[in-house]
Amino acid sequence: MWELHSVKKLQGDSTQLFIGLHLVHEVTSPQAFAALEEKNLNVLYPELTYATVDHIVPTINQKRPFLDPLAEEMLMTLEKNCIRHKIKLFNINSGNQGIVHVIAPETGLTQPGMTVVCGDSHTSTHGAFGAIAFGIGTSQVRDVLASQSLAINKLKVRRIWVEGALAQGVFAKDLILHVIRELGVKSGVGYAYEFAGPAIAKLSMEERMTICNMAIEAGARCGYINPDETTYTYLKGREYSPKGDDWEKAISWWRTLASNKDAVFDDEVIFDASQISPTITWGITPGQGIGIDESIPKKECLHPNDQQIADEAYCYMNLKPGQPIKGLPIDVCFIGSCTNGRLSDLQAAAKIAKNKKVAKGIKAFVVPGSERVANAAKKEGLDDVFKNAGFEWREPGCSMCLAMNPDRLEGNQISASSSNRNFKGRQGSAQGRTLLMSPAMVAAAAITGHVTDVRKMI
Amino acid sequence: MNNLIKFPKGSIKKVSGQCIVLRGDDIDTDRIIPARFLKCVNFDNLGDQVFADDRKERKGTHPFDVDINQGSSILIVNKNFGCGSSREHAPQALLRWGIKLIIGESFAEIFYGNCLSIGIPCARMSELNISKLQKEVEQGPQENYEFDITSKILRSKSQSWNTLMEKGASEILISGEWDATSLLISQKSKIKSIAKQIPYLNYFEFDID
């Protein structure tokens, strides 16, 4: 796959790599388009770039102009750039708008064997289809617009082999949080993480996307899963999937892509899915995770390298070593994001919320990952399930995953969140605190008002 | 913050200036530049906003606020600096504050690439040497250092420190090809021929080996 896309060997270990699918959004693209214009350059393959707006969109009132003039300016800039350079934009109310890593897969744009880039670190998501997919910065967005290629070093591959199967009430999110907890947030630097094994083979495409999405939280720029029948079944009939004769030819090509049974990896680690419990972060990096039955780790039990960041986390999170995580009171519950804003995520959360009520004093809201997800959920009546339980049902976008829109924590509020990052200040308040967990676990926390073992509610 | 920023351009062979120490592992790009400052269509104002929340929390004691560090250009960090989001706003904010070179134990990958693509070299040193260098800088913050990209050596009046930098990175900094656009575009005919061979762009026609 790498060879197929190689344009030229560059200095050092670098290769000029052809990019088959380029996704852009409003936050990391304006400076790239401006740089193109400054250099008087055109977009080389406008038909291989697709744009959407996700980070800054309000999830309550999407009427234009947006109430936030800066957000409005960003969308207007994207609209202008897309018109000028003839790039397809999935705008609000187009039926295709949503978080970039939700819409490209669900429209069939993301396919096996592609090279996929986007000015967004969670581009690793698309590796779930057997694509080479990674996040880039704005200067590289400029380069891809101008040359449909970029300079990149080849990555080593660590295979993460997962035996067994996830138990009931344990989800793909728990699996990846567990992997990051065990391997650490720096483990993936220089690597692509290939996920394989019986437990991965059993996962749906949406679950596989959750896994690859968070490869970057382990430091790995790419996540990857070999394409298989699950992949082809998911892609069949989608808007941009191959059609007619091309479909059969596409499958024959995709079948040639999977890594060989005897492939040699630079490294391999093995996990057993059946040993994983619902997992939740307690600290300020995605690696600071524990099982629902565990307590906040004591400093002396941690590896010396993890002790300084643990100190910082106890203090920032206002949690004590040895304190159980179960029962910790929550202020805000957020279901959504490119990690867990897809239909199956909303279904899992709705199952917990059905015929129940959000605990008193809790703000709980659901942000579908895209307009398609929202429509599919409404068709099943999930919006009503959530609303009847006291959740707010919002319009699609990135929302409080990174709080670039009006959805944010206040003061030192603590959130149960189905998103991907628990960094200091991530959810919009410099003192805000985030606990990462699966959407079902977020729903459980919303109902009880505190961190709860969702397995007891199934 | 430097009012007059000299942006990197062309060949970069040497970087000199005062060092500034920022301790801590896993300093993520949300901390370097919180997401609310990404609501902009250019990078111009990011220099004032670098580490905004950390600086507010530390009420004037953050290294980027301490008087003696004003005008520093070599940032000394620990492990996995720049992890998290791909936002180029992070190195752009550092650059606009005045940072021209970062030396650390390790860097997150996308951040590292972003730095290189805007002409900020990132060099690595062992945990032990970073710790020694951090102490030396804190004891004599006004010392001038010079970093030579070819030899990868950081020198002060009294000391010299070997660093690691991958060969490709030092080569493109010296040749000026870190600003990659024109180099990439020069391969236009090769790019077009590749586009004609890729199955998914050509009705899935392919040769079986």
CSV table of C-alpha atoms in Angstrom, one decimal, chain A:
chain,number,residue,atom,x,y,z
A,1,MET,CA,0.0,0.0,0.0
A,2,TRP,CA,2.9,2.3,0.9
A,3,GLU,CA,4.8,1.5,-2.3
A,4,LEU,CA,1.7,2.1,-4.4
A,5,HIS,CA,1.4,5.6,-3.1
A,6,SER,CA,5.1,6.5,-3.0
A,7,VAL,CA,5.9,9.4,-5.3
A,8,LYS,CA,9.6,9.8,-4.4
A,9,LYS,CA,12.2,8.9,-1.9
A,10,LEU,CA,13.2,12.1,-0.1
A,11,GLN,CA,16.1,13.0,2.2
A,12,GLY,CA,16.7,10.9,5.3
A,13,ASP,CA,13.9,8.3,5.9
A,14,SER,CA,11.2,10.4,4.3
A,15,THR,CA,8.9,9.6,1.4
A,16,GLN,CA,6.7,11.8,-0.7
A,17,LEU,CA,3.4,10.0,-0.3
A,18,PHE,CA,0.4,10.4,-2.6
A,19,ILE,CA,-2.9,11.1,-0.7
A,20,GLY,CA,-6.1,9.5,-1.9
A,21,LEU,CA,-8.5,11.2,0.4
A,22,HIS,CA,-8.0,14.6,2.0
A,23,LEU,CA,-10.6,15.8,4.5
A,24,VAL,CA,-10.7,19.4,5.7
A,25,HIS,CA,-12.6,21.3,8.4
A,26,GLU,CA,-12.9,24.9,9.5
A,27,VAL,CA,-10.3,25.0,12.2
A,28,THR,CA,-7.0,23.8,10.6
A,29,SER,CA,-7.7,24.8,7.0
A,30,PRO,CA,-8.0,28.7,6.7
A,31,GLN,CA,-4.3,29.3,7.1
A,32,ALA,CA,-3.5,26.6,4.6
A,33,PHE,CA,-5.8,28.1,2.0
A,34,ALA,CA,-4.3,31.5,2.7
A,35,ALA,CA,-0.8,30.2,2.2
A,36,LEU,CA,-1.8,28.7,-1.1
A,37,GLU,CA,-3.1,32.0,-2.3
A,38,GLU,CA,0.0,33.8,-1.0
A,39,LYS,CA,2.1,31.4,-3.1
A,40,ASN,CA,-0.3,31.7,-6.0
A,41,LEU,CA,-1.0,28.0,-6.1
A,42,ASN,CA,-4.1,26.0,-7.0
A,43,VAL,CA,-5.6,22.9,-5.5
A,44,LEU,CA,-4.1,20.0,-7.6
A,45,TYR,CA,-7.0,17.5,-7.2
A,46,PRO,CA,-10.0,19.3,-5.8
A,47,GLU,CA,-12.1,16.2,-6.4
A,48,LEU,CA,-10.0,14.3,-3.8
A,49,THR,CA,-10.7,16.8,-1.0
A,50,TYR,CA,-14.0,16.9,1.0
A,51,ALA,CA,-14.8,19.5,3.6
A,52,THR,CA,-17.2,19.8,6.5
A,53,VAL,CA,-17.8,22.0,9.5
A,54,ASP,CA,-17.8,20.4,12.9
A,55,HIS,CA,-15.5,21.9,15.6
A,56,ILE,CA,-17.2,25.3,16.0
A,57,VAL,CA,-20.8,24.6,15.2
A,58,PRO,CA,-23.3,25.4,18.0
A,59,THR,CA,-25.4,22.4,18.9
A,60,ILE,CA,-28.5,24.4,20.0
A,61,ASN,CA,-29.2,27.3,17.6
A,62,GLN,CA,-27.6,26.7,14.2
A,63,LYS,CA,-29.3,29.6,12.5
A,64,ARG,CA,-26.9,31.7,10.4
A,65,PRO,CA,-25.2,34.0,11.1
A,66,PHE,CA,-24.0,32.1,14.2
A,67,LEU,CA,-24.3,34.1,17.5
A,68,ASP,CA,-20.5,33.8,17.9
A,69,PRO,CA,-19.0,36.1,15.2
A,70,LEU,CA,-15.7,34.2,15.3
A,71,ALA,CA,-17.4,30.9,14.6
A,72,GLU,CA,-19.4,32.6,11.8
A,73,GLU,CA,-16.2,34.0,10.3
A,74,MET,CA,-14.6,30.6,10.3
A,75,LEU,CA,-17.5,28.9,8.5
A,76,MET,CA,-17.7,31.8,6.0
A,77,THR,CA,-14.0,31.4,5.3
A,78,LEU,CA,-14.4,27.7,4.7
A,79,GLU,CA,-17.4,28.3,2.4
A,80,LYS,CA,-15.5,30.9,0.4
A,81,ASN,CA,-12.4,28.6,0.1
A,82,CYS,CA,-14.5,25.6,-1.0
A,83,ILE,CA,-16.3,27.7,-3.7
A,84,ARG,CA,-13.1,29.2,-4.9
A,85,HIS,CA,-11.2,25.9,-5.1
A,86,LYS,CA,-14.2,23.8,-6.2
A,87,ILE,CA,-14.1,21.6,-3.1
A,88,LYS,CA,-17.2,19.7,-2.1
A,89,LEU,CA,-18.5,21.0,1.3
A,90,PHE,CA,-20.9,19.1,3.5
A,91,ASN,CA,-22.4,22.1,5.1
A,92,ILE,CA,-25.0,22.4,7.9
A,93,ASN,CA,-28.4,21.0,6.8
A,94,SER,CA,-26.9,19.3,3.7
A,95,GLY,CA,-27.8,15.9,5.2
A,96,ASN,CA,-24.1,15.0,5.2
A,97,GLN,CA,-22.7,17.4,7.8
A,98,GLY,CA,-21.1,16.1,10.9
A,99,ILE,CA,-17.8,15.3,12.6
A,100,VAL,CA,-15.3,14.7,9.8
A,101,HIS,CA,-14.3,11.2,11.2
A,102,VAL,CA,-18.0,10.2,11.3
A,103,ILE,CA,-19.1,11.5,7.9
A,104,ALA,CA,-16.3,10.2,5.7
A,105,PRO,CA,-16.8,6.6,6.8
A,106,GLU,CA,-20.6,6.7,6.8
A,107,THR,CA,-20.8,8.2,3.3
A,108,GLY,CA,-18.4,5.5,2.0
A,109,LEU,CA,-15.6,8.0,1.2
A,110,THR,CA,-13.2,6.1,3.5
A,111,GLN,CA,-12.2,2.8,1.9
A,112,PRO,CA,-9.6,0.1,2.3
A,113,GLY,CA,-6.2,0.7,0.7
A,114,MET,CA,-6.5,4.5,0.7
A,115,THR,CA,-4.2,7.0,2.1
A,116,VAL,CA,-6.3,9.4,4.2
A,117,VAL,CA,-5.2,12.6,5.8
A,118,CYS,CA,-6.9,15.5,7.7
A,119,GLY,CA,-5.7,18.4,9.8
A,120,ASP,CA,-6.9,16.5,12.8
A,121,SER,CA,-5.2,14.0,15.0
A,122,HIS,CA,-8.2,11.7,15.2
A,123,THR,CA,-7.8,10.8,11.5
A,124,SER,CA,-6.4,7.6,12.8
A,125,THR,CA,-10.1,6.6,13.0
A,126,HIS,CA,-10.1,5.8,9.2
A,127,GLY,CA,-7.5,3.1,9.7
A,128,ALA,CA,-10.4,0.9,10.9
A,129,PHE,CA,-11.1,0.3,7.2
A,130,GLY,CA,-7.6,-0.9,6.3
A,131,ALA,CA,-6.5,2.5,5.2
A,132,ILE,CA,-3.3,4.3,6.0
A,133,ALA,CA,-4.8,7.3,7.8
A,134,PHE,CA,-3.1,10.0,9.9
A,135,GLY,CA,-3.5,13.5,11.2
A,136,ILE,CA,-1.4,16.4,9.8
A,137,GLY,CA,-0.8,20.1,10.6
A,138,THR,CA,-1.8,23.1,8.7
A,139,SER,CA,1.4,23.4,6.7
A,140,GLN,CA,0.9,19.8,5.5
A,141,VAL,CA,-2.8,20.6,4.7
A,142,ARG,CA,-1.4,23.3,2.4
A,143,ASP,CA,1.1,20.8,0.9
A,144,VAL,CA,-1.7,18.3,0.2
A,145,LEU,CA,-3.9,20.9,-1.3
A,146,ALA,CA,-1.1,22.0,-3.6
A,147,SER,CA,0.5,18.6,-4.5
A,148,GLN,CA,-1.9,15.9,-3.3
A,149,SER,CA,1.1,14.5,-1.5
A,150,LEU,CA,3.2,15.1,1.6
A,151,ALA,CA,6.6,14.2,3.1
A,152,ILE,CA,6.4,11.5,5.8
A,153,ASN,CA,8.6,8.9,7.4
A,154,LYS,CA,7.5,5.3,7.2
A,155,LEU,CA,6.2,4.1,10.6
A,156,LYS,CA,7.1,0.9,12.4
A,157,VAL,CA,4.2,-1.4,13.1
A,158,ARG,CA,3.2,-2.8,16.6
A,159,ARG,CA,0.6,-5.4,16.4
A,160,ILE,CA,-1.9,-5.4,19.3
A,161,TRP,CA,-3.4,-8.9,19.3
A,162,VAL,CA,-6.6,-9.2,21.3
A,163,GLU,CA,-7.8,-12.7,22.3
A,164,GLY,CA,-11.2,-13.6,23.6
A,165,ALA,CA,-14.3,-11.4,23.5
A,166,LEU,CA,-15.6,-8.4,25.4
A,167,ALA,CA,-18.0,-9.3,28.2
A,168,GLN,CA,-21.5,-7.8,28.4
A,169,GLY,CA,-21.5,-4.2,29.4
A,170,VAL,CA,-17.9,-3.8,28.2
A,171,PHE,CA,-17.3,-1.9,25.0
A,172,ALA,CA,-14.7,-1.0,22.4
A,173,LYS,CA,-14.1,2.2,24.4
A,174,ASP,CA,-13.2,0.1,27.5
A,175,LEU,CA,-10.8,-2.0,25.3
A,176,ILE,CA,-8.9,0.9,23.9
A,177,LEU,CA,-8.8,2.7,27.3
A,178,HIS,CA,-7.4,-0.5,28.8
A,179,VAL,CA,-4.8,-0.8,26.0
A,180,ILE,CA,-3.7,2.9,26.5
A,181,ARG,CA,-3.6,2.4,30.3
A,182,GLU,CA,-1.3,-0.7,29.9
A,183,LEU,CA,1.0,0.6,27.2
A,184,GLY,CA,1.0,4.3,28.1
A,185,VAL,CA,0.5,7.5,26.2
A,186,LYS,CA,4.0,7.6,24.8
A,187,SER,CA,4.2,4.0,23.7
A,188,GLY,CA,3.0,4.6,20.1
A,189,VAL,CA,5.5,7.3,19.1
A,190,GLY,CA,7.1,6.2,15.9
A,191,TYR,CA,4.6,3.3,15.4
A,192,ALA,CA,1.3,2.5,13.7
A,193,TYR,CA,-0.9,0.4,15.9
A,194,GLU,CA,-2.4,-2.6,14.1
A,195,PHE,CA,-5.2,-4.2,16.0
A,196,ALA,CA,-6.0,-7.8,15.3
A,197,GLY,CA,-7.1,-11.1,16.8
A,198,PRO,CA,-10.4,-12.8,17.6
A,199,ALA,CA,-11.8,-10.0,19.7
A,200,ILE,CA,-11.1,-7.4,17.0
A,201,ALA,CA,-12.6,-9.6,14.3
A,202,LYS,CA,-15.8,-9.7,16.2
A,203,LEU,CA,-16.2,-5.9,16.4
A,204,SER,CA,-18.5,-3.9,14.2
A,205,MET,CA,-17.1,-1.2,12.0
A,206,GLU,CA,-18.3,1.5,14.4
A,207,GLU,CA,-16.5,-0.3,17.3
A,208,ARG,CA,-13.4,-0.6,15.2
A,209,MET,CA,-13.5,3.1,14.5
A,210,THR,CA,-13.6,3.8,18.3
A,211,ILE,CA,-10.5,1.7,18.7
A,212,CYS,CA,-8.5,3.3,15.9
A,213,ASN,CA,-9.7,6.7,16.8
A,214,MET,CA,-7.9,6.5,20.1
A,215,ALA,CA,-4.6,5.0,18.8
A,216,ILE,CA,-3.4,8.6,18.8
A,217,GLU,CA,-4.0,8.8,22.6
A,218,ALA,CA,-1.4,6.0,22.9
A,219,GLY,CA,1.0,8.2,20.8
A,220,ALA,CA,0.4,6.2,17.6
A,221,ARG,CA,-0.3,8.4,14.6
A,222,CYS,CA,-2.1,5.6,12.8
A,223,GLY,CA,-4.4,2.9,13.9
A,224,TYR,CA,-5.0,0.1,11.5
A,225,ILE,CA,-7.3,-3.0,11.2
A,226,ASN,CA,-7.2,-5.4,8.2
A,227,PRO,CA,-10.3,-5.1,6.0
A,228,ASP,CA,-12.6,-8.2,6.1
A,229,GLU,CA,-16.2,-9.1,5.4
A,230,THR,CA,-17.4,-6.8,8.2
A,231,THR,CA,-15.7,-3.9,6.3
A,232,TYR,CA,-17.2,-4.8,2.9
A,233,THR,CA,-20.7,-5.3,4.3
A,234,TYR,CA,-20.5,-1.9,6.0
A,235,LEU,CA,-19.4,-0.2,2.8
A,236,LYS,CA,-21.9,-1.8,0.5
A,237,GLY,CA,-24.4,0.6,-0.9
A,238,ARG,CA,-23.1,3.8,0.7
A,239,GLU,CA,-23.2,7.0,-1.3
A,240,TYR,CA,-19.5,7.1,-2.3
A,241,SER,CA,-18.9,3.3,-2.2
A,242,PRO,CA,-18.0,1.6,-5.5
A,243,LYS,CA,-21.1,0.6,-7.5
A,244,GLY,CA,-22.1,-2.1,-10.0
A,245,ASP,CA,-19.1,-3.9,-11.6
A,246,ASP,CA,-16.7,-1.7,-9.7
A,247,TRP,CA,-18.0,-3.2,-6.4
A,248,GLU,CA,-16.9,-6.7,-7.2
A,249,LYS,CA,-13.6,-5.5,-8.6
A,250,ALA,CA,-13.1,-3.3,-5.5
A,251,ILE,CA,-13.6,-6.3,-3.2
A,252,SER,CA,-11.1,-8.4,-5.2
A,253,TRP,CA,-8.5,-5.6,-4.7
A,254,TRP,CA,-9.4,-5.0,-1.1
A,255,ARG,CA,-8.8,-8.7,-0.4
A,256,THR,CA,-5.2,-8.4,-1.6
A,257,LEU,CA,-4.5,-5.7,1.0
A,258,ALA,CA,-4.7,-7.6,4.4
A,259,SER,CA,-1.3,-8.2,6.1
A,260,ASN,CA,-0.2,-11.8,5.5
A,261,LYS,CA,-0.6,-14.4,8.2
A,262,ASP,CA,3.2,-14.7,8.4
A,263,ALA,CA,3.8,-10.9,8.4
A,264,VAL,CA,6.6,-9.8,10.7
A,265,PHE,CA,5.9,-6.9,13.0
A,266,ASP,CA,8.3,-4.6,14.6
A,267,ASP,CA,6.7,-5.4,17.9
A,268,GLU,CA,3.7,-7.3,19.2
A,269,VAL,CA,1.7,-7.2,22.4
A,270,ILE,CA,-1.2,-9.5,23.5
A,271,PHE,CA,-4.3,-8.7,25.5
A,272,ASP,CA,-7.3,-10.8,26.6
A,273,ALA,CA,-10.6,-9.0,26.0
A,274,SER,CA,-12.4,-11.2,28.5
A,275,GLN,CA,-10.3,-9.8,31.3
A,276,ILE,CA,-11.3,-6.2,30.7
A,277,SER,CA,-13.9,-4.4,32.9
A,278,PRO,CA,-15.6,-1.1,32.2
A,279,THR,CA,-12.6,1.3,32.2
A,280,ILE,CA,-12.6,4.9,33.1
A,281,THR,CA,-9.9,7.6,33.4
A,282,TRP,CA,-9.3,9.4,36.7
A,283,GLY,CA,-6.5,11.7,35.7
A,284,ILE,CA,-5.3,14.2,33.1
A,285,THR,CA,-4.0,11.9,30.4
A,286,PRO,CA,-5.9,9.1,28.6
A,287,GLY,CA,-3.4,6.7,30.1
A,288,GLN,CA,-4.5,7.3,33.6
A,289,GLY,CA,-7.3,4.7,33.5
A,290,ILE,CA,-8.6,2.2,35.9
A,291,GLY,CA,-11.3,-0.5,36.0
A,292,ILE,CA,-14.6,0.5,37.6
A,293,ASP,CA,-13.9,-1.7,40.6
A,294,GLU,CA,-10.5,-0.2,41.3
A,295,SER,CA,-9.4,2.8,43.3
A,296,ILE,CA,-7.3,5.8,42.3
A,297,PRO,CA,-3.8,4.3,42.2
A,298,LYS,CA,-1.4,5.2,45.0
A,299,LYS,CA,1.7,6.9,43.9
A,300,GLU,CA,4.1,4.2,45.3
A,301,CYS,CA,2.3,1.6,43.2
A,302,LEU,CA,3.0,3.4,40.0
A,303,HIS,CA,6.1,3.2,37.7
A,304,PRO,CA,8.5,6.0,38.7
A,305,ASN,CA,8.0,7.6,35.3
A,306,ASP,CA,4.3,8.0,36.0
A,307,GLN,CA,4.6,9.4,39.5
A,308,GLN,CA,5.1,13.1,38.7
A,309,ILE,CA,2.1,13.3,36.3
A,310,ALA,CA,0.0,11.3,38.9
A,311,ASP,CA,0.8,14.0,41.5
A,312,GLU,CA,-0.3,16.7,39.1
A,313,ALA,CA,-3.5,14.7,38.4
A,314,TYR,CA,-4.4,14.1,42.1
A,315,CYS,CA,-4.1,17.9,42.6
A,316,TYR,CA,-6.0,19.0,39.4
A,317,MET,CA,-8.7,16.3,39.7
A,318,ASN,CA,-9.1,16.8,43.5
A,319,LEU,CA,-9.0,13.1,44.0
A,320,LYS,CA,-7.1,11.1,46.7
A,321,PRO,CA,-4.9,8.1,46.1
A,322,GLY,CA,-6.8,5.0,47.3
A,323,GLN,CA,-10.2,6.6,46.8
A,324,PRO,CA,-12.6,4.3,44.9
A,325,ILE,CA,-13.7,5.6,41.5
A,326,LYS,CA,-17.2,4.1,41.8
A,327,GLY,CA,-19.6,6.5,43.4
A,328,LEU,CA,-17.7,9.7,42.5
A,329,PRO,CA,-20.4,12.4,42.0
A,330,ILE,CA,-20.7,13.9,38.5
A,331,ASP,CA,-21.9,17.3,37.3
A,332,VAL,CA,-22.2,17.0,33.5
A,333,CYS,CA,-22.7,14.0,31.2
A,334,PHE,CA,-21.7,14.3,27.5
A,335,ILE,CA,-22.5,11.6,24.9
A,336,GLY,CA,-20.9,12.3,21.5
A,337,SER,CA,-17.6,13.0,19.7
A,338,CYS,CA,-15.7,11.3,16.9
A,339,THR,CA,-14.9,8.5,19.3
A,340,ASN,CA,-18.4,7.6,20.4
A,341,GLY,CA,-21.0,9.7,18.5
A,342,ARG,CA,-22.2,7.0,16.1
A,343,LEU,CA,-25.6,5.3,16.0
A,344,SER,CA,-24.5,2.2,17.9
A,345,ASP,CA,-23.1,4.4,20.7
A,346,LEU,CA,-26.4,6.2,21.0
A,347,GLN,CA,-28.2,2.9,21.0
A,348,ALA,CA,-26.0,1.6,23.8
A,349,ALA,CA,-26.6,4.7,25.9
A,350,ALA,CA,-30.3,4.8,25.1
A,351,LYS,CA,-30.7,1.2,26.4
A,352,ILE,CA,-29.5,2.4,29.8
A,353,ALA,CA,-31.5,5.7,29.8
A,354,LYS,CA,-34.8,4.1,28.6
A,355,ASN,CA,-37.7,4.7,31.1
A,356,LYS,CA,-35.3,6.2,33.6
A,357,LYS,CA,-34.6,9.8,34.7
A,358,VAL,CA,-31.4,11.8,34.8
A,359,ALA,CA,-30.4,12.4,38.5
A,360,LYS,CA,-31.3,15.7,40.0
A,361,GLY,CA,-28.8,18.5,39.4
A,362,ILE,CA,-27.0,16.7,36.5
A,363,LYS,CA,-26.7,18.3,33.1
A,364,ALA,CA,-26.8,15.6,30.5
A,365,PHE,CA,-26.7,16.0,26.7
A,366,VAL,CA,-26.4,13.9,23.6
A,367,VAL,CA,-24.7,15.2,20.5
A,368,PRO,CA,-25.0,12.9,17.5
A,369,GLY,CA,-21.8,12.7,15.4
A,370,SER,CA,-23.5,13.7,12.2
A,371,GLU,CA,-26.8,14.6,10.5
A,372,ARG,CA,-27.1,11.0,9.3
A,373,VAL,CA,-26.6,9.6,12.7
A,374,ALA,CA,-29.2,12.1,14.1
A,375,ASN,CA,-31.7,11.1,11.5
A,376,ALA,CA,-31.1,7.4,11.9
A,377,ALA,CA,-31.4,7.8,15.7
A,378,LYS,CA,-34.7,9.8,15.4
A,379,LYS,CA,-36.1,7.1,13.1
A,380,GLU,CA,-35.6,4.6,16.0
A,381,GLY,CA,-37.1,7.1,18.5
A,382,LEU,CA,-33.8,7.4,20.4
A,383,ASP,CA,-34.2,11.2,20.6
A,384,ASP,CA,-37.4,10.7,22.5
A,385,VAL,CA,-35.9,8.1,24.8
A,386,PHE,CA,-33.2,10.5,25.7
A,387,LYS,CA,-35.5,13.5,26.0
A,388,ASN,CA,-38.0,11.6,28.2
A,389,ALA,CA,-35.2,10.7,30.5
A,390,GLY,CA,-34.1,14.3,30.8
A,391,PHE,CA,-31.2,14.4,28.4
A,392,GLU,CA,-30.9,17.3,26.0
A,393,TRP,CA,-30.9,16.2,22.4
A,394,ARG,CA,-28.6,18.5,20.3
A,395,GLU,CA,-27.5,19.1,16.7
A,396,PRO,CA,-24.4,17.4,15.3
A,397,GLY,CA,-20.8,18.6,15.9
A,398,CYS,CA,-17.7,18.1,18.0
A,399,SER,CA,-19.3,20.0,20.9
A,400,MET,CA,-17.9,19.5,24.4
A,401,CYS,CA,-15.1,17.1,23.3
A,402,LEU,CA,-13.0,20.2,22.9
A,403,ALA,CA,-15.5,23.0,23.7
A,404,MET,CA,-14.8,25.3,20.7
A,405,ASN,CA,-18.5,26.0,20.6
A,406,PRO,CA,-20.8,27.2,23.4
A,407,ASP,CA,-20.9,23.7,25.1
A,408,ARG,CA,-18.4,23.7,27.9
A,409,LEU,CA,-17.8,22.9,31.6
A,410,GLU,CA,-18.0,25.7,34.1
A,411,GLY,CA,-15.5,26.2,36.9
A,412,ASN,CA,-14.2,22.9,38.3
A,413,GLN,CA,-17.2,20.8,37.1
A,414,ILE,CA,-16.5,17.2,36.6
A,415,SER,CA,-17.9,15.4,33.5
A,416,ALA,CA,-18.6,11.9,32.5
A,417,SER,CA,-17.7,12.0,28.8
A,418,SER,CA,-17.7,9.6,25.9
A,419,SER,CA,-15.0,11.7,24.2
A,420,ASN,CA,-11.2,11.0,23.8
A,421,ARG,CA,-9.2,13.5,25.9
A,422,ASN,CA,-9.1,14.4,29.6
A,423,PHE,CA,-6.3,17.0,29.3
A,424,LYS,CA,-6.4,19.9,31.7
A,425,GLY,CA,-8.9,22.5,30.4
A,426,ARG,CA,-9.9,20.3,27.5
A,427,GLN,CA,-13.6,20.8,27.9
A,428,GLY,CA,-13.6,24.5,28.0
A,429,SER,CA,-12.9,25.5,31.6
A,430,ALA,CA,-9.4,25.9,32.8
A,431,GLN,CA,-10.3,24.0,36.0
A,432,GLY,CA,-12.8,21.6,34.3
A,433,ARG,CA,-12.4,17.9,35.0
A,434,THR,CA,-13.1,15.0,32.6
A,435,LEU,CA,-13.6,11.3,33.2
A,436,LEU,CA,-13.5,9.3,29.9
A,437,MET,CA,-15.7,6.3,29.6
A,438,SER,CA,-18.0,4.4,27.2
A,439,PRO,CA,-21.4,6.0,26.2
A,440,ALA,CA,-23.3,3.4,28.2
A,441,MET,CA,-21.2,4.3,31.3
A,442,VAL,CA,-21.9,8.0,30.7
A,443,ALA,CA,-25.7,7.2,30.5
A,444,ALA,CA,-25.4,5.2,33.7
A,445,ALA,CA,-23.6,8.1,35.5
A,446,ALA,CA,-26.3,10.4,34.3
A,447,ILE,CA,-29.1,8.3,35.8
A,448,THR,CA,-27.4,7.7,39.2
A,449,GLY,CA,-25.5,11.0,39.4
A,450,HIS,CA,-22.2,9.3,40.1
A,451,VAL,CA,-19.7,6.9,38.5
A,452,THR,CA,-21.6,3.6,38.2
A,453,ASP,CA,-20.9,0.1,37.0
A,454,VAL,CA,-23.1,-0.1,33.9
A,455,ARG,CA,-23.0,-3.9,34.1
A,456,LYS,CA,-25.4,-3.6,37.1
A,457,MET,CA,-27.9,-1.7,35.0
A,458,ILE,CA,-28.2,-4.1,32.0
